[in-house]
Structures are given as C-alpha cells and as structure tokens.
CSV table of C-alpha atoms and ligand atoms in Angstrom, one decimal:
chain,number,residue,atom,x,y,z
A,1,MET,CA,114.4,28.6,303.2
A,2,SER,CA,115.7,25.3,303.9
A,3,THR,CA,115.2,23.5,307.3
A,4,THR,CA,117.4,21.0,308.9
A,5,PRO,CA,115.3,18.4,310.4
A,6,ASP,CA,115.5,18.1,314.0
A,7,SER,CA,116.3,15.0,315.7
A,8,PRO,CA,114.2,13.6,318.3
A,9,SER,CA,117.5,11.7,319.8
A,10,TRP,CA,119.2,15.1,320.3
A,11,HIS,CA,120.3,16.0,323.9
A,12,PRO,CA,119.4,19.3,325.0
A,13,ALA,CA,123.1,21.2,324.3
A,14,THR,CA,122.1,20.0,320.7
A,15,GLN,CA,118.9,20.9,320.7
A,16,ALA,CA,119.9,24.2,321.9
A,17,VAL,CA,122.5,25.2,319.0
A,18,ARG,CA,120.7,23.3,316.1
A,19,ALA,CA,116.8,22.9,316.8
A,20,GLY,CA,114.9,25.3,314.3
A,21,LEU,CA,117.5,26.4,312.3
A,22,ALA,CA,116.4,27.5,308.8
A,23,ARG,CA,118.7,28.8,306.5
A,24,SER,CA,118.0,31.3,303.5
A,25,GLU,CA,118.8,30.8,300.0
A,26,PHE,CA,122.5,32.6,301.1
A,27,ASP,CA,123.4,29.4,303.0
A,28,GLU,CA,124.5,31.5,306.2
A,29,THR,CA,126.0,29.4,309.1
A,30,SER,CA,124.2,31.8,311.7
A,31,GLU,CA,120.5,32.4,312.1
A,32,ALA,CA,119.5,35.3,309.8
A,33,LEU,CA,117.9,38.4,311.4
A,34,PHE,CA,115.1,38.9,309.5
A,35,LEU,CA,114.7,42.7,310.2
A,36,THR,CA,111.1,43.2,308.4
A,37,SER,CA,107.8,44.3,309.3
A,38,GLY,CA,106.2,42.9,306.0
A,39,TYR,CA,106.3,40.4,303.2
A,40,VAL,CA,105.9,40.9,299.5
A,41,PHE,CA,103.7,38.9,297.5
A,42,SER,CA,104.9,37.6,293.8
A,43,SER,CA,101.2,37.9,292.4
A,44,ALA,CA,98.1,39.4,293.4
A,45,GLN,CA,96.4,35.6,293.1
A,46,ASP,CA,99.5,34.4,295.9
A,47,ALA,CA,98.4,37.4,298.0
A,48,ALA,CA,94.8,36.0,297.8
A,49,ASP,CA,96.0,32.6,298.1
A,50,THR,CA,97.6,33.3,301.5
A,51,PHE,CA,94.8,35.1,302.9
A,52,ALA,CA,92.5,32.2,301.9
A,53,GLY,CA,94.8,30.0,303.9
A,54,ASP,CA,95.7,27.9,300.8
A,55,LEU,CA,99.3,29.3,300.5
A,56,VAL,CA,101.8,29.1,303.2
A,57,HIS,CA,103.7,32.6,303.2
A,58,ASP,CA,104.7,35.1,305.9
A,59,VAL,CA,101.8,38.1,306.0
A,60,TYR,CA,103.1,40.3,308.7
A,61,SER,CA,105.5,40.3,311.5
A,62,ARG,CA,102.8,41.0,314.1
A,63,TYR,CA,101.8,37.4,312.8
A,64,THR,CA,105.0,35.5,311.8
A,65,ASN,CA,108.3,36.5,311.2
A,66,PRO,CA,111.3,33.5,310.3
A,67,THR,CA,113.6,34.8,313.0
A,68,VAL,CA,110.8,34.5,315.2
A,69,ARG,CA,109.9,31.5,314.3
A,70,MET,CA,113.2,30.2,314.5
A,71,PHE,CA,113.3,31.1,318.3
A,72,GLU,CA,109.8,29.6,318.9
A,73,GLU,CA,110.7,26.1,317.3
A,74,ARG,CA,114.2,25.9,319.2
A,75,LEU,CA,112.6,26.6,322.6
A,76,ALA,CA,109.6,24.5,322.2
A,77,SER,CA,112.2,21.4,321.3
A,78,LEU,CA,114.2,22.2,324.4
A,79,GLU,CA,111.4,22.4,326.2
A,80,GLY,CA,109.9,19.6,324.9
A,81,ALA,CA,106.4,20.9,324.1
A,82,GLU,CA,104.3,20.6,321.2
A,83,ALA,CA,104.3,24.1,320.5
A,84,CYS,CA,105.7,27.9,321.4
A,85,ALA,CA,104.4,31.2,320.9
A,86,ALA,CA,106.9,33.9,321.8
A,87,THR,CA,105.9,37.4,323.3
A,88,SER,CA,107.2,40.9,323.8
A,89,SER,CA,108.1,40.0,327.5
A,90,GLY,CA,107.6,37.6,330.3
A,91,MET,CA,104.6,39.8,331.4
A,92,ALA,CA,103.0,39.5,328.0
A,93,ALA,CA,103.4,35.6,328.4
A,94,ILE,CA,101.8,35.3,331.8
A,95,PHE,CA,98.7,37.5,330.4
A,96,CYS,CA,98.1,35.8,327.3
A,97,SER,CA,98.3,32.4,329.0
A,98,LEU,CA,95.7,33.3,331.4
A,99,ALA,CA,93.6,35.4,329.1
A,100,ALA,CA,93.5,32.5,326.4
A,101,LEU,CA,91.8,30.7,329.2
A,102,LEU,CA,89.6,33.2,331.3
A,103,GLU,CA,86.0,34.5,331.0
A,104,ASN,CA,83.9,36.4,333.4
A,105,GLY,CA,82.8,34.3,336.1
A,106,ASP,CA,86.0,31.6,336.0
A,107,ARG,CA,88.3,31.1,338.9
A,108,VAL,CA,92.0,31.1,339.3
A,109,VAL,CA,94.1,29.7,341.8
A,110,ALA,CA,97.5,31.0,342.3
A,111,SER,CA,100.4,31.1,344.7
A,112,ARG,CA,100.7,33.7,346.6
A,113,SER,CA,104.6,34.1,346.2
A,114,MET,CA,105.1,35.4,342.6
A,115,PHE,CA,106.6,38.1,340.6
A,116,GLY,CA,105.0,41.7,341.6
A,117,ALA,CA,103.5,42.1,338.4
A,118,ILE,CA,101.7,38.5,338.2
A,119,ILE,CA,100.5,39.3,341.6
A,120,TYR,CA,98.7,42.4,340.1
A,121,VAL,CA,97.6,40.6,337.0
A,122,VAL,CA,95.6,37.8,339.1
A,123,ASN,CA,94.5,39.7,341.9
A,124,GLU,CA,93.4,43.4,340.9
A,125,PHE,CA,93.6,42.9,336.8
A,126,PHE,CA,91.6,40.0,336.4
A,127,PRO,CA,89.2,40.5,338.9
A,128,ARG,CA,87.9,43.6,337.1
A,129,TRP,CA,86.8,41.5,334.3
A,130,GLY,CA,84.9,39.2,336.8
A,131,VAL,CA,87.3,36.5,337.6
A,132,GLU,CA,87.8,35.2,341.2
A,133,THR,CA,91.3,34.6,342.3
A,134,VAL,CA,92.3,32.4,345.4
A,135,LEU,CA,96.2,33.0,346.6
A,136,VAL,CA,97.6,29.9,348.3
A,137,ASP,CA,101.1,29.2,350.1
A,138,PRO,CA,102.8,27.5,347.3
A,139,THR,CA,104.5,25.0,349.9
A,140,ASP,CA,101.2,23.9,351.7
A,141,LEU,CA,99.5,21.0,349.9
A,142,ASP,CA,96.2,20.9,352.0
A,143,ALA,CA,96.0,24.7,351.0
A,144,TRP,CA,96.4,23.6,347.4
A,145,ALA,CA,93.6,20.7,347.8
A,146,GLU,CA,91.2,23.1,349.7
A,147,ALA,CA,91.5,26.0,347.1
A,148,LEU,CA,90.8,23.2,344.2
A,149,SER,CA,87.9,21.4,345.7
A,150,VAL,CA,85.8,23.4,343.5
A,151,PRO,CA,85.7,23.9,339.8
A,152,THR,CA,88.7,26.3,338.6
A,153,LYS,CA,90.1,27.5,335.3
A,154,ALA,CA,93.9,27.9,335.6
A,155,VAL,CA,96.3,27.3,338.1
A,156,LEU,CA,99.4,29.5,338.0
A,157,PHE,CA,102.8,29.3,340.0
A,158,GLU,CA,106.4,30.0,339.9
A,159,SER,CA,108.6,26.9,341.4
A,160,PRO,CA,111.1,27.7,342.7
A,161,SER,CA,109.6,31.4,343.5
A,162,ASN,CA,111.1,34.9,343.9
A,163,PRO,CA,112.9,35.6,346.2
A,164,LEU,CA,113.2,32.6,348.7
A,165,LEU,CA,112.7,29.9,346.2
A,166,ALA,CA,109.5,28.4,347.7
A,167,MET,CA,108.7,25.2,345.6
A,168,VAL,CA,105.3,24.0,344.6
A,169,ASP,CA,105.2,20.2,344.2
A,170,ILE,CA,104.3,20.1,340.5
A,171,GLU,CA,103.2,16.5,340.2
A,172,GLU,CA,100.5,16.6,343.3
A,173,VAL,CA,99.5,20.4,342.5
A,174,SER,CA,98.7,19.1,338.7
A,175,ALA,CA,96.9,16.2,339.7
A,176,LEU,CA,94.6,18.2,342.1
A,177,ALA,CA,94.1,20.6,339.4
A,178,HIS,CA,93.2,18.4,336.6
A,179,ALA,CA,90.5,17.1,338.9
A,180,ALA,CA,89.1,20.6,339.3
A,181,GLY,CA,89.2,21.3,335.7
A,182,ALA,CA,92.2,23.8,335.7
A,183,THR,CA,94.9,24.1,333.4
A,184,VAL,CA,98.1,24.3,335.2
A,185,ILE,CA,100.7,27.2,334.1
A,186,VAL,CA,104.2,26.9,335.5
A,187,ASP,CA,106.2,30.2,335.5
A,188,ASN,CA,109.9,28.5,334.8
A,189,VAL,CA,112.0,31.6,335.1
A,190,PHE,CA,114.2,30.9,338.0
A,191,ALA,CA,114.7,27.0,337.3
A,192,THR,CA,115.0,27.2,333.6
A,193,PRO,CA,114.8,24.9,331.0
A,194,VAL,CA,118.0,23.3,332.2
A,195,PHE,CA,117.1,22.1,335.5
A,196,SER,CA,113.2,21.8,335.4
A,197,LYS,CA,110.9,20.1,333.1
A,198,PRO,CA,107.6,21.0,334.3
A,199,LEU,CA,105.4,19.5,331.3
A,200,GLN,CA,107.1,16.3,332.2
A,201,GLN,CA,105.9,16.3,335.8
A,202,GLY,CA,102.5,17.2,334.8
A,203,ALA,CA,102.0,20.9,334.1
A,204,ASP,CA,99.9,21.9,331.2
A,205,VAL,CA,101.9,25.2,330.2
A,206,VAL,CA,105.3,26.6,330.7
A,207,VAL,CA,105.8,30.4,330.6
A,208,TYR,CA,109.3,32.0,330.4
A,209,SER,CA,110.5,35.6,330.6
A,210,ALA,CA,113.5,35.4,328.0
A,211,THR,CA,114.3,38.3,329.5
A,212,LYS,CA,116.6,36.8,332.2
A,213,HIS,CA,118.4,33.3,331.6
A,214,ILE,CA,117.5,33.0,328.1
A,215,ASP,CA,119.1,36.3,327.2
A,216,GLY,CA,121.2,36.1,330.0
A,217,GLN,CA,123.5,39.1,329.2
A,218,GLY,CA,121.1,41.9,330.0
A,219,ARG,CA,120.2,43.2,326.8
A,220,VAL,CA,116.4,42.6,325.5
A,221,LEU,CA,113.2,41.9,326.9
A,222,GLY,CA,111.3,39.0,325.6
A,223,GLY,CA,108.9,35.8,326.8
A,224,ALA,CA,107.4,32.6,325.8
A,225,VAL,CA,104.1,30.5,326.2
A,226,LEU,CA,104.9,26.6,325.6
A,227,GLY,CA,102.4,23.7,325.5
A,228,ARG,CA,100.2,21.7,323.2
A,229,SER,CA,99.4,22.9,319.7
A,230,ASP,CA,95.8,23.7,320.2
A,231,TYR,CA,96.2,25.7,323.3
A,232,VAL,CA,99.5,27.8,321.6
A,233,ALA,CA,97.1,28.5,318.9
A,234,GLU,CA,94.7,30.5,321.4
A,235,ILE,CA,97.7,32.4,322.5
A,236,VAL,CA,98.8,33.2,318.7
A,237,THR,CA,95.7,34.4,318.1
A,238,LEU,CA,95.3,37.1,320.9
A,239,LEU,CA,99.2,37.9,319.9
A,240,ARG,CA,97.9,38.7,316.2
A,241,ASN,CA,95.2,40.8,317.3
A,242,LEU,CA,96.2,42.6,320.5
A,243,GLY,CA,99.9,42.9,319.8
A,244,PRO,CA,102.3,42.0,322.0
A,245,THR,CA,104.5,39.7,319.6
A,246,LEU,CA,108.3,39.6,320.1
A,247,SER,CA,110.4,41.7,317.9
A,248,ALA,CA,112.7,40.1,315.3
A,249,PHE,CA,115.7,41.7,316.5
A,250,ASN,CA,115.2,40.7,320.2
A,251,ALA,CA,114.3,36.9,318.8
A,252,TRP,CA,117.6,36.9,317.2
A,253,VAL,CA,119.4,37.9,320.1
A,254,LEU,CA,117.3,35.2,322.4
A,255,LEU,CA,118.0,32.6,319.6
A,256,LYS,CA,121.7,33.4,319.8
A,257,GLY,CA,121.2,33.2,323.6
A,258,LEU,CA,119.5,29.7,323.7
A,259,GLU,CA,123.1,28.4,321.9
A,260,THR,CA,124.8,29.2,325.3
A,261,LEU,CA,121.9,28.9,327.8
A,262,ASP,CA,123.1,25.2,328.8
A,263,LEU,CA,126.6,26.3,329.4
A,264,ARG,CA,126.1,29.7,331.2
A,265,VAL,CA,123.1,28.1,333.3
A,266,ARG,CA,125.0,25.3,334.8
A,267,ARG,CA,128.0,27.6,335.4
A,268,MET,CA,125.6,30.3,337.2
A,269,ALA,CA,125.1,27.5,339.1
A,270,GLU,CA,128.1,26.5,340.0
A,271,ASN,CA,128.8,29.8,341.3
A,272,ALA,CA,125.7,30.1,342.9
A,273,GLU,CA,126.4,27.0,345.0
A,274,ALA,CA,129.9,28.3,345.8
A,275,VAL,CA,128.3,31.4,347.2
A,276,ALA,CA,125.4,29.7,349.0
A,277,ARG,CA,128.2,27.1,350.7
A,278,PHE,CA,130.3,30.3,351.3
A,279,LEU,CA,127.4,32.6,353.1
A,280,GLU,CA,125.8,29.8,354.9
A,281,SER,CA,129.4,29.1,357.0
A,282,HIS,CA,129.9,33.0,357.9
A,283,PRO,CA,128.6,33.9,361.1
A,284,LYS,CA,127.0,37.0,360.1
A,285,VAL,CA,124.5,35.3,358.1
A,286,ALA,CA,121.6,34.2,359.9
A,287,THR,CA,120.1,32.0,357.3
A,288,THR,CA,121.1,31.1,353.6
A,289,ILE,CA,118.5,29.8,351.3
A,290,TYR,CA,119.6,27.8,348.4
A,291,PRO,CA,118.1,24.2,346.7
A,292,THR,CA,121.4,21.8,347.3
A,293,LEU,CA,122.1,23.0,350.4
A,294,ASP,CA,120.8,20.3,353.2
A,295,SER,CA,119.3,22.8,355.4
A,296,PHE,CA,117.2,24.1,352.4
A,297,PRO,CA,113.2,23.7,353.7
A,298,GLN,CA,112.0,21.7,350.8
A,299,LYS,CA,115.1,19.6,349.9
A,300,GLU,CA,113.6,16.4,349.3
A,301,LEU,CA,111.1,18.0,346.7
A,302,ALA,CA,114.3,20.0,345.3
A,303,ASP,CA,116.1,16.5,345.1
A,304,LYS,CA,112.7,15.0,342.9
A,305,GLN,CA,111.9,18.2,341.1
A,306,LEU,CA,115.3,19.7,339.9
A,307,THR,CA,118.4,18.7,338.6
A,308,GLY,CA,120.6,21.8,340.1
A,309,GLY,CA,120.2,24.6,342.4
A,310,GLY,CA,119.7,27.4,340.1
A,311,THR,CA,121.5,30.8,339.7
A,312,VAL,CA,119.4,32.4,342.9
A,313,VAL,CA,120.5,32.5,346.5
A,314,ALA,CA,119.0,34.4,349.2
A,315,ILE,CA,120.0,35.0,352.9
A,316,LYS,CA,118.4,37.0,355.9
A,317,LEU,CA,120.3,39.3,357.8
A,318,GLU,CA,119.7,40.0,361.4
A,319,GLY,CA,120.3,43.5,361.6
A,320,GLY,CA,117.2,44.4,359.3
A,321,GLN,CA,116.8,46.7,356.3
A,322,ASP,CA,119.8,49.0,357.8
A,323,GLU,CA,122.2,46.1,357.9
A,324,ALA,CA,121.1,45.1,354.4
A,325,PHE,CA,121.8,48.1,353.0
A,326,ARG,CA,125.3,48.5,354.1
A,327,PHE,CA,126.0,45.2,353.1
A,328,MET,CA,124.9,45.8,349.6
A,329,ASP,CA,126.8,49.0,349.2
A,330,ALA,CA,130.0,47.7,350.8
A,331,LEU,CA,129.7,45.1,347.7
A,332,GLU,CA,132.2,45.9,345.0
A,333,ILE,CA,131.5,42.9,342.1
A,334,PHE,CA,127.6,42.4,342.6
A,335,ASP,CA,125.7,45.3,341.4
A,336,ILE,CA,122.6,46.6,342.7
A,337,SER,CA,119.5,45.4,340.6
A,338,ASN,CA,115.8,44.3,340.6
A,339,ASN,CA,117.0,42.0,337.6
A,340,LEU,CA,118.1,38.5,337.6
A,341,GLY,CA,119.6,35.5,335.4
A,342,ASP,CA,122.5,37.9,334.1
A,343,ALA,CA,126.0,37.0,333.0
A,344,LYS,CA,126.8,39.9,336.0
A,345,SER,CA,126.0,39.1,339.6
A,346,LEU,CA,123.4,41.1,340.9
A,347,VAL,CA,122.1,41.5,344.2
A,348,THR,CA,118.8,43.0,345.5
A,349,HIS,CA,116.7,44.0,348.8
A,350,PRO,CA,113.3,42.6,347.9
A,351,ALA,CA,111.3,44.1,350.7
A,352,THR,CA,112.1,47.9,349.4
A,353,THR,CA,111.9,47.1,345.8
A,354,THR,CA,110.6,44.0,343.9
A,355,HIS,CA,108.0,42.8,346.8
A,356,ARG,CA,107.7,46.5,348.1
A,357,ARG,CA,104.1,46.5,346.7
A,358,ILE,CA,102.8,43.1,348.3
A,359,GLY,CA,103.0,45.2,351.9
A,360,PRO,CA,104.3,44.6,355.3
A,361,GLU,CA,101.8,41.5,355.8
A,362,GLY,CA,102.3,40.0,352.1
A,363,ARG,CA,106.0,39.9,353.0
A,364,ALA,CA,105.7,38.5,356.5
A,365,ALA,CA,103.2,35.7,354.6
A,366,ALA,CA,106.2,35.0,352.2
A,367,GLY,CA,108.6,35.0,354.8
A,368,ILE,CA,110.5,37.7,353.5
A,369,THR,CA,112.2,40.2,356.2
A,370,ASP,CA,113.8,43.6,356.0
A,371,GLY,CA,117.4,41.8,356.4
A,372,THR,CA,116.5,39.3,353.3
A,373,VAL,CA,118.9,39.8,350.5
A,374,ARG,CA,118.6,38.2,347.2
A,375,PHE,CA,121.7,37.6,344.8
A,376,SER,CA,121.6,36.4,341.1
A,377,VAL,CA,124.8,35.0,340.7
A,378,GLY,CA,126.4,35.2,337.3
A,379,LEU,CA,129.4,34.2,335.5
A,380,GLU,CA,132.4,35.9,337.3
A,381,ASP,CA,134.7,33.7,338.8
A,382,ALA,CA,133.6,32.0,341.9
A,383,ARG,CA,136.7,33.1,343.8
A,384,ASP,CA,136.3,36.6,343.1
A,385,LEU,CA,132.3,36.6,344.0
A,386,VAL,CA,133.2,34.9,347.3
A,387,ALA,CA,135.6,37.4,347.9
A,388,ASP,CA,133.5,40.2,347.7
A,389,LEU,CA,130.8,39.0,349.8
A,390,GLU,CA,133.4,38.2,352.5
A,391,GLN,CA,135.1,41.8,352.5
A,392,ALA,CA,131.5,43.3,352.7
A,393,LEU,CA,130.3,41.1,355.3
A,394,ALA,CA,133.7,41.9,357.3
A,395,ARG,CA,132.6,46.2,357.3
A,396,LEU,CA,129.1,44.9,359.1
X,1,PLP,C1,111.2,39.0,335.3
X,1,PLP,C2,110.3,38.1,335.4
X,1,PLP,C3,108.6,37.8,335.1
X,1,PLP,C4,108.5,39.1,334.0
X,1,PLP,O1,109.0,39.1,332.8
X,1,PLP,P1,109.8,40.7,331.8
X,1,PLP,O2,110.3,39.7,330.7
X,1,PLP,O3,110.3,41.2,332.9
X,1,PLP,O4,108.2,40.6,331.8
X,1,PLP,C5,107.9,37.1,335.1
X,1,PLP,N1,108.0,36.0,336.3
X,1,PLP,C6,109.5,36.0,336.9
X,1,PLP,C7,109.5,34.9,338.1
X,1,PLP,C8,110.2,37.0,336.7
X,1,PLP,O5,111.6,36.8,337.1
C-alpha cells in the first residue's frame, strides 16, 4: 500500500476526499474494498513476528482491515482527533465509549434527552453492572453543576438532541466534568463534523452513528469513536475481543460517503432552513424549532457552538396525535421513517415511535408533546418540500 501523507493545512472538504487514502499495488483511483476476513503470511516466521508485535501486518478483520483503516483515518482527520475506532453501529460506538471507562461502583452523568437506546444503556444496562447513573436536563447548567459536584467517571450527551434540538454548552459542561474527574463523550450525530467540533470546545470523545449523515443515503449501519490515542486504544481492545467491528463493505460505503459529506450536509441544512422558515410562518404550526431561527430557545448558544443549523427541524401542532398523524399521512414526498440524516426527506412522530419507551413523564420532561413532529430534511429541491408541507397543512 502507498499512502499520500495528509497535509495539516487541508481544509475539511479536501480532508473528506483525500485523508487516509492508501492505494494498493494496482494504483486504483478510488479506495479499494478489501472484502477479506483474513490475511496470509509469506512465511511461518513472518506470522510469528507479526503476533509478537515485531512486524506490522494485518492479522484478521476483527482486528484491522485496510478499508476500515482508511475510513478511520479520514474521519479522524476531518474531526481533528488523534485517533478513531470504527464500530458496527452507532450504538456499538456509544456502548464501547462507556465500557472502556466504567467499572462497578462508578458514576455516569448523562443528558436525559438522548436517543432511546442510549437511555437504555445508561439507565438500565450499566446499573446492572453496579454503575450509578444520573440524568439531567441538558439545557440546565445548574443541574449539570449539581450532578457533577461529586466524583464522576463519564459524562455523556447529545447536542443538539433528538427531537427538539436541546443544546448543551459543551465548554461549560466539559469544565464542570473535568473538575469532577470525568471523561466527556459527545454524540455529535445531529450537528455532524460539518457544523460542530466538540473536541475543540473541550470534550474528550466524539461518537457517531455513521448510519446517519456519513452514509447519508440510507444503506449501511456503522459508527465511530474519536479521541486521544490512548483512549481509542482501549476501544480497539474492546472491539478486537468483543467483536462489534465495522465490516469492510460498510467501511467502504462510509468512506465514499465522507467524500460528499460536506456538500450533502450543507445542502440538506439549506433545505432544512427553508423548511423551518416556511413552517414558522404557517398559521397552523404552533411552534417551529430550528437552531438558526431567532425564536430558537438557545439561539445564543447555537450561534456560539454551531456553524450551521443542521438537517433536523421539529414542529409542535396543537391538535395532538390525531392532527400529527393526519398531517404526516397527507405528505407525499416526506417518507414516514424513524431514521434521519438521509438524502430522502423523512418525517417522524417521536411520541409513538423513537420516544415511546420513555413514557409520558419522560416525554413531558423533554418537552415532547403528542403533536410534536420531527423532519429530517434531505436533498430534494426545497421548493418541492415546501409545496408538500403546504398541501398537507392545507388539509388539516
Ligand atoms: C441513530 C442514532 C444513534 C444510534 O446509531 P445506530 O447506528 O442506529 O446504532 C445514536 N445516537 C443518535 C443521536 C442517533 O441518531
């Protein structure tokens, strides 16, 4: 393999296309897909030297794979992280990011506004292993300060969060967390590496569901954990021994996804802003939530922390579940799906799907009403999306 060295002066769009590129002896233009589970050695001595750590050679694709390595190096470069470990899904990334730190008797402080499966991991799974979890309102700095007034091992949050885009002040919460001895893990799925760089704002670790914008075309599952080399080495040990490694095929799809991430996410965000401005001006929509709107509840923090509004818009309709369902069923372009970050625009009713499990009290605490509808805005022409919303709202 020959590797073109990445230049530290490259801008993100260049990194996304070039970083981590390692060409094989065939000098291919596009990154090669090494669809192989194992590797061969030219001699018994080479195998022995590799296992002894004296020779660098791939051993097995649960350990390393050239295509997966290209994806890891490219994403690390884009994120400005020392190292990256790719995982089989976003949930594998979240689980490993915590499992590398936590032991019986440890304490985790986490945002209560997170992806449903993450709430399960921190609130139900780790407590079975003797870990104490405290969930806080992500927007309330006093609540973070109180929760972090005692020694803590890990702090975990999503910012902006699903579905109402609640934001955490990464700089402030990281300072509080570090004073409590905690490692700060940020789920950066909603902001993407295009619009937020949590490591530059004080966080220690960034995790992704690459399933979302990094693939961005609804094809494969994947995830990543990024941070300092020593911490990522711990994640790699977990992956090698537990097995939730990214497949070479998925890594290749995601690597090609990274090439167009910046373009796609910027266009999706332009479309999302157009959708948000239309919805905000519509008399049948009670509330519209999008970070670049003046009405956004944490506008000042959004301006400080994000360089774009992202691809998700939420609204609250006054007519509850019945009205939300009639509206969603009337949409012709937006597909009904719990997924997000796709080229295709999607619409979700969080109370009955993604946020069903947290129950009415959990939803009330997070501000999710029965009339809340979430849009993941895709790459269609914004004029067609607005026309679709207009015709569906006219039918209410
Ligand atoms: C989808 C998602 C995850 C989980 O990722 P998978 O790839 O589905 O395992 C975690 N966090 C957020 C914010 C997500 O949207």
